[in-house]
PDB file of C-alpha atoms in Angstrom:
ATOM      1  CA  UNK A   1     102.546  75.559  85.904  1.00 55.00           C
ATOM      2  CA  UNK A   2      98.652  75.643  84.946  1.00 72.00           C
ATOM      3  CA  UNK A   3      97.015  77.347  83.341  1.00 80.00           C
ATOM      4  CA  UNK A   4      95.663  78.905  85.497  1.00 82.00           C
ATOM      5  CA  UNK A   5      98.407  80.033  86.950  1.00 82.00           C
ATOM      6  CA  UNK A   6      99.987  81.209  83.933  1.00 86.00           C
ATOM      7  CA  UNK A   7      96.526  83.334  83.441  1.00 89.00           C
ATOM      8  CA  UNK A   8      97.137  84.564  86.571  1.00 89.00           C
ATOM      9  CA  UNK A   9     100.755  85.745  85.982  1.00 91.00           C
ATOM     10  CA  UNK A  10      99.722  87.062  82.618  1.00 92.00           C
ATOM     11  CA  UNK A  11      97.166  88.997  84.483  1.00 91.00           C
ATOM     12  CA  UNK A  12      99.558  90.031  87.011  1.00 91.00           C
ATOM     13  CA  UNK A  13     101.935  91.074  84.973  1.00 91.00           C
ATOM     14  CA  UNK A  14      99.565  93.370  82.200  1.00 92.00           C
ATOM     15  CA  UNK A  15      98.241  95.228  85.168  1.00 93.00           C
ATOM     16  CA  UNK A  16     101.102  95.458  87.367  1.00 92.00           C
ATOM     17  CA  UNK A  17     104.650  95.499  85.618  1.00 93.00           C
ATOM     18  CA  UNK A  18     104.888  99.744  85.611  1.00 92.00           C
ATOM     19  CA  UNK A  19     104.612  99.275  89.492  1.00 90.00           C
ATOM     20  CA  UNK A  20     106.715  96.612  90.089  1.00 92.00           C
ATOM     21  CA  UNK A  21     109.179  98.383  87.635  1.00 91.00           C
ATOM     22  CA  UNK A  22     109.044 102.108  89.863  1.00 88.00           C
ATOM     23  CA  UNK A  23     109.945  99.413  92.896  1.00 87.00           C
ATOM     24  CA  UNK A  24     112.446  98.204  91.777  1.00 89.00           C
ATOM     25  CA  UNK A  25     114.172 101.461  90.649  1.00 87.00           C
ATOM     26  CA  UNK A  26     113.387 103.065  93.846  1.00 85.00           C
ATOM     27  CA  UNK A  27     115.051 100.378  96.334  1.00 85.00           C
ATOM     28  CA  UNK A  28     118.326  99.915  93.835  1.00 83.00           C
ATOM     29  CA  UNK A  29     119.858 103.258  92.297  1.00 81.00           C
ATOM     30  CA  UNK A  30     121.647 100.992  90.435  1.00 84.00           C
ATOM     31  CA  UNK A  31     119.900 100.203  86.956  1.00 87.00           C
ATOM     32  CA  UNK A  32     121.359  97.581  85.928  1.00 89.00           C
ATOM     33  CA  UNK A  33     120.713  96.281  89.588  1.00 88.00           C
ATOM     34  CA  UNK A  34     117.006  97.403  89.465  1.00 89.00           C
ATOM     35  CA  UNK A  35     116.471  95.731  86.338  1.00 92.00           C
ATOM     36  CA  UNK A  36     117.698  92.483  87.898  1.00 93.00           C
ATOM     37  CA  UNK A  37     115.586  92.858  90.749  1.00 92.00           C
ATOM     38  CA  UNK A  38     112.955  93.668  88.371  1.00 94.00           C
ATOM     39  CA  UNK A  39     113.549  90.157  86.938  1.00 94.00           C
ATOM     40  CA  UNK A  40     114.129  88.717  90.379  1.00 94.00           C
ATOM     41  CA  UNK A  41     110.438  90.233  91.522  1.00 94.00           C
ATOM     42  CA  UNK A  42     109.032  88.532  87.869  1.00 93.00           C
ATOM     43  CA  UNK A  43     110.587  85.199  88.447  1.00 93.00           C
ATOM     44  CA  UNK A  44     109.134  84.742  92.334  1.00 94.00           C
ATOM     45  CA  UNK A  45     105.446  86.055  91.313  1.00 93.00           C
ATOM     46  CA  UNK A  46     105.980  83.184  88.224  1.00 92.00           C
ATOM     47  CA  UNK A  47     106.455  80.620  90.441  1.00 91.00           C
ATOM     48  CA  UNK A  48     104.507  81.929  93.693  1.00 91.00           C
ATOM     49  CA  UNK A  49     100.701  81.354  91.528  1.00 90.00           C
ATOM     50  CA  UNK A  50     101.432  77.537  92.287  1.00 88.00           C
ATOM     51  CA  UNK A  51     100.638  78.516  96.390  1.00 89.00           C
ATOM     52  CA  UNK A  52      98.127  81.245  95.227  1.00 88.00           C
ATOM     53  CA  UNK A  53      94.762  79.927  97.016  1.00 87.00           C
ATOM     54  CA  UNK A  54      92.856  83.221  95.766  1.00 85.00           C
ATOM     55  CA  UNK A  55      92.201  84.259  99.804  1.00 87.00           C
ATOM     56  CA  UNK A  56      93.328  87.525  98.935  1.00 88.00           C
ATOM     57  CA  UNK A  57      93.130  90.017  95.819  1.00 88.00           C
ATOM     58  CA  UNK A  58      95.694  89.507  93.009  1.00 91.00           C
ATOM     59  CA  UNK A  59      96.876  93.123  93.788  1.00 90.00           C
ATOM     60  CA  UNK A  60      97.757  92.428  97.394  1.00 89.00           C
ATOM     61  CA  UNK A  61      99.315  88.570  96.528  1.00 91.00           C
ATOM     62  CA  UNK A  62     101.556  90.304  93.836  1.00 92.00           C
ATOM     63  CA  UNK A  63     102.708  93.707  96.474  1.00 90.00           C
ATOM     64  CA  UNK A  64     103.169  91.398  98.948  1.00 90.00           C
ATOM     65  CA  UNK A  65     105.627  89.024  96.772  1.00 91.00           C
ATOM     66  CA  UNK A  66     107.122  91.913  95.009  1.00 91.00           C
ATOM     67  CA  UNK A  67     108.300  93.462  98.504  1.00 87.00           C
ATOM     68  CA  UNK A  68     109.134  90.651  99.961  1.00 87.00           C
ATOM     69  CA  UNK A  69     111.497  90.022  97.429  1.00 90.00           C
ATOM     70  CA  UNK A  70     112.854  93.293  97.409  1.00 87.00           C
ATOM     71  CA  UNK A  71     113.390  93.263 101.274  1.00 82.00           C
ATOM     72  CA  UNK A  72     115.065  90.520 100.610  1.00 83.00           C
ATOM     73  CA  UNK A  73     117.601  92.025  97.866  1.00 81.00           C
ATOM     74  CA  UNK A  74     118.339  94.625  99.990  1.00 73.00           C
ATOM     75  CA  UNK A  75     118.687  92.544 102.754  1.00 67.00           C
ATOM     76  CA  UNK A  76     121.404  90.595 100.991  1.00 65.00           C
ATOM     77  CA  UNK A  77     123.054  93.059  99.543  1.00 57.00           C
ATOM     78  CA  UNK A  78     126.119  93.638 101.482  1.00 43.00           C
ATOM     79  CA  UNK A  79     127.601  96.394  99.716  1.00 47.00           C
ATOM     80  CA  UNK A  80     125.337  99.196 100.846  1.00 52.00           C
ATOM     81  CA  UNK A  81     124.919 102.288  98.492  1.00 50.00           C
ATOM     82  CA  UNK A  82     126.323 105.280  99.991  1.00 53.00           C
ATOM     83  CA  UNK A  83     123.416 107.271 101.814  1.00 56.00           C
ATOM     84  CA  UNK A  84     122.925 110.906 101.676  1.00 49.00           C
ATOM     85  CA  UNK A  85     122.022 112.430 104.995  1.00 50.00           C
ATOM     86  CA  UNK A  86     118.291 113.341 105.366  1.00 51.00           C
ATOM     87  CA  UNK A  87     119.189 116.487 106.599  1.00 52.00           C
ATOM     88  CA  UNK A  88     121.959 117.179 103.907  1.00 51.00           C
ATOM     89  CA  UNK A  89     119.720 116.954 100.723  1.00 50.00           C
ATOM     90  CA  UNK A  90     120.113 120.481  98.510  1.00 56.00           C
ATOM     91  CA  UNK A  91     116.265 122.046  98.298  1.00 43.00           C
ATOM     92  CA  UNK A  92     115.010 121.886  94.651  1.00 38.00           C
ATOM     93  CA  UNK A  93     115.673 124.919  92.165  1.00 42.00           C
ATOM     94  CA  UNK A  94     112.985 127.139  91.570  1.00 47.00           C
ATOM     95  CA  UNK A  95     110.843 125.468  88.820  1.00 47.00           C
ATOM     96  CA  UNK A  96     110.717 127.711  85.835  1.00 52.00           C
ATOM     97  CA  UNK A  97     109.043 126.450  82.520  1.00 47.00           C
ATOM     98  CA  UNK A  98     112.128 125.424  81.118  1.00 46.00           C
ATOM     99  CA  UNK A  99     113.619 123.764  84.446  1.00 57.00           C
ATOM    100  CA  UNK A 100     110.667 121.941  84.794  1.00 67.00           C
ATOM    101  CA  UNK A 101     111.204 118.389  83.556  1.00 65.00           C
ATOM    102  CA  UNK A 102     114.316 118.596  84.942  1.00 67.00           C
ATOM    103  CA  UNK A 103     113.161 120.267  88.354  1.00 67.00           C
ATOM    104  CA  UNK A 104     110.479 116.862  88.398  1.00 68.00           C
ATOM    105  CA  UNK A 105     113.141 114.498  87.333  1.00 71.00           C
ATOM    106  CA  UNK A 106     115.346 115.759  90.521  1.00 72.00           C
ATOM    107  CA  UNK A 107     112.709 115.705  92.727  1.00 75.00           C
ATOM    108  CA  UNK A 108     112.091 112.271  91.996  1.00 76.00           C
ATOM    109  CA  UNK A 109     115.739 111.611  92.552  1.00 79.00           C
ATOM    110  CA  UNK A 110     115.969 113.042  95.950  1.00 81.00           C
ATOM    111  CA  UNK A 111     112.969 111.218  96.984  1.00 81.00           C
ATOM    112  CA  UNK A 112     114.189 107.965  95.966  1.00 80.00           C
ATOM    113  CA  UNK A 113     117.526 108.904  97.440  1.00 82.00           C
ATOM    114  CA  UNK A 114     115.555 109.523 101.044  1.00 83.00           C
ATOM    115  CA  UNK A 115     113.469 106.565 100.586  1.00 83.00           C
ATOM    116  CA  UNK A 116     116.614 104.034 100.466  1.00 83.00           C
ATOM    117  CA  UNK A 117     117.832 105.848 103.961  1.00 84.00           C
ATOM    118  CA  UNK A 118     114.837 104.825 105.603  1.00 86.00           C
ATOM    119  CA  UNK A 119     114.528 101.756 107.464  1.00 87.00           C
ATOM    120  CA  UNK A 120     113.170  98.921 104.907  1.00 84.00           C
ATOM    121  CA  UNK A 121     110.140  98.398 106.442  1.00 86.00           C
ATOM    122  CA  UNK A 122     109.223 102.412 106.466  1.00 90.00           C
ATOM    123  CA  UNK A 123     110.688 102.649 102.801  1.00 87.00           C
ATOM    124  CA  UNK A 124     107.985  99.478 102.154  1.00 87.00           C
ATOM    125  CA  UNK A 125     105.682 101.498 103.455  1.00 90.00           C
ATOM    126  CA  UNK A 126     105.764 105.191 101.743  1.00 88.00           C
ATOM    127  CA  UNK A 127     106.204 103.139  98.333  1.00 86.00           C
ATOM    128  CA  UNK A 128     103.061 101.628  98.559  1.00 87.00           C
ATOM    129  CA  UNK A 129     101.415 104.446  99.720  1.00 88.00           C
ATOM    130  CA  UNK A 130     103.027 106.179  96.645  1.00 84.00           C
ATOM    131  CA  UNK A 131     101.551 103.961  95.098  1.00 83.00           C
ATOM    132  CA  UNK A 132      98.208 104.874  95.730  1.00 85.00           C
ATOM    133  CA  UNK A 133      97.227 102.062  98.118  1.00 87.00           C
ATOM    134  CA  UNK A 134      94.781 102.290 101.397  1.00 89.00           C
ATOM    135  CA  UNK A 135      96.231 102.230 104.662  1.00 90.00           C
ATOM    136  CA  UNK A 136      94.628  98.358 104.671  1.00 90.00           C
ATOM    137  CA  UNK A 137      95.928  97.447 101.790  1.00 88.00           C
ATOM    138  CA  UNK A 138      99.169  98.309 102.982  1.00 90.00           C
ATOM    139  CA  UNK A 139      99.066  96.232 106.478  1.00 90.00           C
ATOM    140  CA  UNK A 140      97.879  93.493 103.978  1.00 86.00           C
ATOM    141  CA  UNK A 141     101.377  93.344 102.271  1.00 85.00           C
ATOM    142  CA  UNK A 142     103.821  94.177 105.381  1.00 86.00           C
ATOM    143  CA  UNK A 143     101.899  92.381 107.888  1.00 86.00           C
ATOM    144  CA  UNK A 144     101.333  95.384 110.474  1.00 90.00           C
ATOM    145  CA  UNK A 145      98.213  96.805 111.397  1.00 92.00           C
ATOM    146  CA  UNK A 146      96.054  99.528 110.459  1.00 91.00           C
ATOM    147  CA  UNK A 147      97.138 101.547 113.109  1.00 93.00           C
ATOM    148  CA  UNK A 148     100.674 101.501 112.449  1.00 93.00           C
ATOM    149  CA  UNK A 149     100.432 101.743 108.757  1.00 92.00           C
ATOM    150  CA  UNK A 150      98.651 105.062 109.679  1.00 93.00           C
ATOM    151  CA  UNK A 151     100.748 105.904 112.393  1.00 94.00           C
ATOM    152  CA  UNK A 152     103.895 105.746 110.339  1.00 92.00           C
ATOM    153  CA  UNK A 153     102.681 106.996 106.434  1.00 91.00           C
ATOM    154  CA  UNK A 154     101.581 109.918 108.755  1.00 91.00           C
ATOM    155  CA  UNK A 155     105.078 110.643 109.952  1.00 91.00           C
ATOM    156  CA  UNK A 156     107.014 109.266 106.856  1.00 90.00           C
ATOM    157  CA  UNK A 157     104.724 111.971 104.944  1.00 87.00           C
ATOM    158  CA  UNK A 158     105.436 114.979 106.886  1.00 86.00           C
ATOM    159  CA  UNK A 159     109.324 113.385 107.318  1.00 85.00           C
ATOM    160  CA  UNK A 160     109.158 113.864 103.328  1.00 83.00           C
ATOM    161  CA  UNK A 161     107.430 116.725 103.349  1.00 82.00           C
ATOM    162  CA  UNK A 162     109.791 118.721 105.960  1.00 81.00           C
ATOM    163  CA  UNK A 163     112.463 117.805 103.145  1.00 77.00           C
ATOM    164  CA  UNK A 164     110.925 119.016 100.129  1.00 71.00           C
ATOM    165  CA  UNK A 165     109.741 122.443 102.191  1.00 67.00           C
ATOM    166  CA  UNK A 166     106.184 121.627 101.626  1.00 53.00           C
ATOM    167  CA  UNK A 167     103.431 122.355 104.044  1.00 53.00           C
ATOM    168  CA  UNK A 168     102.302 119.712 106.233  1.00 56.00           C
ATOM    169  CA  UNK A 169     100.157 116.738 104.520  1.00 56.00           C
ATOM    170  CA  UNK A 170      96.649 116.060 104.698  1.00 59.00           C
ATOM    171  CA  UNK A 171      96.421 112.905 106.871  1.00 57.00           C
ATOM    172  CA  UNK A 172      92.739 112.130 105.036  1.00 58.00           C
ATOM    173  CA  UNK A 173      94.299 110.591 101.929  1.00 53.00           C
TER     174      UNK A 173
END
């Protein structure tokens, strides 16, 4: 590798380990299995910065390797988790000061528990928008357009929302 490349990687890896850290966890409930995709995700971006031309940003070149490989773990993995039901998911207790770190860290539960019943493409999808990325930045990593990036976050979000007994979601963001 060049240096270069190893800069890159470096780079890559200062500013977006915590992210490629929260997808991993949320595609495999399994730690131990979401560290090793964590690793997995590491090892590709290492060696994909000898095909990295700079046409795109670093941010979208390391999404779009990091989901790639995790559609591919999941693709592989034959022995699918057991799935909850959408429809079958207790609400959340009533968050009182003391229940709340515990309220958030069963929230975050559940959602990752709906977001590995969704197709992979739509789970893909939410994630980045999780995230925090634009509806473009998204059809950058998956491939689809703007249009159906929007057309899906808008009913993954209200999908999600309908399940957490939240009002609907401000399709603006």
């Amino acid at each position: 590798m060049t240096g270069q490349q190893a800069t890159l990687y470096t780079q890559a890896g200062e500013q977006f380990a915590p992210a490629i850290a929260r997808l991993a966890r949320a595609m495999e409930r399994d730690a131990d299995k979401a560290r090793d995709l964590e690793q997995d995700i590491h090892l590709e971006l290492w060696r994909s910065f000898a095909r990295f031309d700079g046409n795109c940003a670093l941010k979208t070149w390391v999404f779009r390797v990091a989901h790639n490989v995790a559609a591919d773990h999941v693709g592989r993995d034959s022995r699918k988790p057991a799935t909850v039901d959408i429809e079958e998911i207790e609400t959340l207790p009533e968050p009182g000061s003391a229940e709340k770190a515990a309220a958030d860290a069963h929230a975050l539960a559940r959602l990752h528990a709906i977001i590995r019943t969704l197709p992979l493409l739509d789970a893909q999808v939410i994630l980045l928008w999780l995230e925090g990325h634009s509806g473009a930045e998204i059809a950058d990593v998956t491939g689809l357009t703007s249009g159906a990036v929007a057309t899906r976050l808008s009913r993954l979000r209200n999908k999600l929302a309908a399940h957490f007994e939240l009002p609907e979601v401000d399709h603006d963001r």
